[in-house]
PDB file of C-alpha atoms in Angstrom:
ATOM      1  CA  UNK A   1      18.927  47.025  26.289  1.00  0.00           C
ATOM      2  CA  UNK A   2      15.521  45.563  27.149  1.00  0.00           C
ATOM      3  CA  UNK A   3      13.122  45.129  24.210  1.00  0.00           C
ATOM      4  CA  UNK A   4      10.145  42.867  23.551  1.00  0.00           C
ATOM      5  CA  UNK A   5      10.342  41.143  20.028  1.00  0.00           C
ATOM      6  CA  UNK A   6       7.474  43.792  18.510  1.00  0.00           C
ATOM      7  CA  UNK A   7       9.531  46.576  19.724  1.00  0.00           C
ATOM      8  CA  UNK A   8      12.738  45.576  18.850  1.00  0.00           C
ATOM      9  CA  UNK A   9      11.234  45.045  14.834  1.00  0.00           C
ATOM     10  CA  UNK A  10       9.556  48.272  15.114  1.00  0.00           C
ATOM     11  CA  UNK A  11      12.539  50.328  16.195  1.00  0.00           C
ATOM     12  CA  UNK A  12      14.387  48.104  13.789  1.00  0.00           C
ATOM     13  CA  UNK A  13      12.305  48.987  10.688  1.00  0.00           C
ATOM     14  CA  UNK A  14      12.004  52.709  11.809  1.00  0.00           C
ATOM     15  CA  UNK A  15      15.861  53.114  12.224  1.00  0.00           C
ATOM     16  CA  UNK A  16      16.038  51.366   8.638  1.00  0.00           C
ATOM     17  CA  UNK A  17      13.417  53.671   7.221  1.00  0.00           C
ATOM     18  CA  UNK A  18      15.118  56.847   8.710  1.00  0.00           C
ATOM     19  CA  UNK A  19      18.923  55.743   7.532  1.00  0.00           C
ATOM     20  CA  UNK A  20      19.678  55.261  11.299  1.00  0.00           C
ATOM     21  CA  UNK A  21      20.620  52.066  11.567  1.00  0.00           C
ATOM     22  CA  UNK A  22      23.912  53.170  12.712  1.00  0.00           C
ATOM     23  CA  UNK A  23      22.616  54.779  15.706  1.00  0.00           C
ATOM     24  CA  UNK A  24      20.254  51.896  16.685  1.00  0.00           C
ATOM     25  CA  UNK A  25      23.182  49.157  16.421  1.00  0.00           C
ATOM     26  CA  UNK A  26      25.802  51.820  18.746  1.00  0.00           C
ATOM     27  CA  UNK A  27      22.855  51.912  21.022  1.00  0.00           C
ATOM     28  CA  UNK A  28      22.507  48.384  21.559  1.00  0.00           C
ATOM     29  CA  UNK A  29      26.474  47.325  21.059  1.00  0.00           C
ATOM     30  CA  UNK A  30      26.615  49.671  24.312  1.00  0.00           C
ATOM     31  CA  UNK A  31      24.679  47.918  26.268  1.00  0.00           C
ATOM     32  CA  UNK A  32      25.806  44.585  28.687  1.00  0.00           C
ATOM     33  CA  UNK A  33      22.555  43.079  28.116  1.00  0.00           C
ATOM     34  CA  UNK A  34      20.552  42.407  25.392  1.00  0.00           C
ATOM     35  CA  UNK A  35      17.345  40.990  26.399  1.00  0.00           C
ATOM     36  CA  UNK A  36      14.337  40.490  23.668  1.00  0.00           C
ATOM     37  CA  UNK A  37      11.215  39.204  25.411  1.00  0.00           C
ATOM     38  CA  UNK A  38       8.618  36.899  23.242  1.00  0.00           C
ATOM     39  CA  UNK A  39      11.790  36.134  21.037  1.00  0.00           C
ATOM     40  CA  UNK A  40       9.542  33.160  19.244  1.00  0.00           C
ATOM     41  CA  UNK A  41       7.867  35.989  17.316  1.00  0.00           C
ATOM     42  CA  UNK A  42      10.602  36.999  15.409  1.00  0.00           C
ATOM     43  CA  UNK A  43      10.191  33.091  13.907  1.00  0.00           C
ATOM     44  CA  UNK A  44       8.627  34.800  10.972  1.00  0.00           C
ATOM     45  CA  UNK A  45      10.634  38.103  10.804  1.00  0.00           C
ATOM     46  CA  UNK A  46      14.331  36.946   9.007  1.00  0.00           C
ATOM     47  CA  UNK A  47      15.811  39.921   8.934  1.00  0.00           C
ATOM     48  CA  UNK A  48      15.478  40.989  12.496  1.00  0.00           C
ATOM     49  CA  UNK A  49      16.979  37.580  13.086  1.00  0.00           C
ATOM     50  CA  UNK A  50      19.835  38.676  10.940  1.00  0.00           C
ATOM     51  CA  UNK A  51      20.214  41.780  12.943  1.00  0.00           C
ATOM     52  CA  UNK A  52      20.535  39.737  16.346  1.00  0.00           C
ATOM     53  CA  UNK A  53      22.271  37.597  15.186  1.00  0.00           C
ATOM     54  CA  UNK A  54      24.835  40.378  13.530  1.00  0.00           C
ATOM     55  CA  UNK A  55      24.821  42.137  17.682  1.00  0.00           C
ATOM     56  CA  UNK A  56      26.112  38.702  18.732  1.00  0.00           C
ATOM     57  CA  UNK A  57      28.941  38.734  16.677  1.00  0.00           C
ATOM     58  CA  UNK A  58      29.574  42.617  16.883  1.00  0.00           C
ATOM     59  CA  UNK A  59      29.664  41.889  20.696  1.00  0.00           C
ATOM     60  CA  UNK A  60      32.124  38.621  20.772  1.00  0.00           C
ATOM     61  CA  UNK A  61      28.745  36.962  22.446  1.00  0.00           C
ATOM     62  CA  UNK A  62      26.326  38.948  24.486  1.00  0.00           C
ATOM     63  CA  UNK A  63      25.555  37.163  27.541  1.00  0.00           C
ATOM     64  CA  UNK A  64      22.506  34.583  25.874  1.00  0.00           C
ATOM     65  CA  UNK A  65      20.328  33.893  28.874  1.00  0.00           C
ATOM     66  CA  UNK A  66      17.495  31.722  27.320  1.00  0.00           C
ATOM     67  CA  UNK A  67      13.688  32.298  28.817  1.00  0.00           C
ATOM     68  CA  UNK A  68      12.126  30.104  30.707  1.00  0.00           C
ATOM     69  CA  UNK A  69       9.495  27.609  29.790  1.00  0.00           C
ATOM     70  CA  UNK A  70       6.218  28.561  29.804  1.00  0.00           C
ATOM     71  CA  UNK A  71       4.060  26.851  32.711  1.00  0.00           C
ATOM     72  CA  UNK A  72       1.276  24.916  31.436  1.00  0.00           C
ATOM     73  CA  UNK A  73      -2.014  25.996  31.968  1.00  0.00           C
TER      74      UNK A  73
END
């Protein structure tokens, strides 16, 4: 599952506003992958932090692959 970190809260908070939380952790538990773009702006956002963090273990350890530094201007 590919995500940048807005998306991934806003599906988040939708699939907790609709009782489908479920659903959205089965969909990302299936995946190999779990890659969240811009992940510094969940610094602010505990609770999707929580739910990575809760994927990681779910998943014995998806594969982390950190991003790269960003290139100075």
């Amino acid at each position: 599952a590919i995500f940048n970190a807005p998306d991934f809260v806003r599906r988040f908070h939708s699939a907790i506003e609709t009782n489908s939380v479920r659903d959205f952790r089965s969909r990302i538990v299936k995946s190999s992958i779990l890659f969240v773009d811009n992940l510094h702006l969940l610094a602010d956002k505990p609770r999707a932090q929580d739910e990575l963090i809760y994927f990681r273990a779910l998943s014995q350890g998806f594969p982390c692959v950190p991003p790269p530094p960003l290139s100075p201007l």
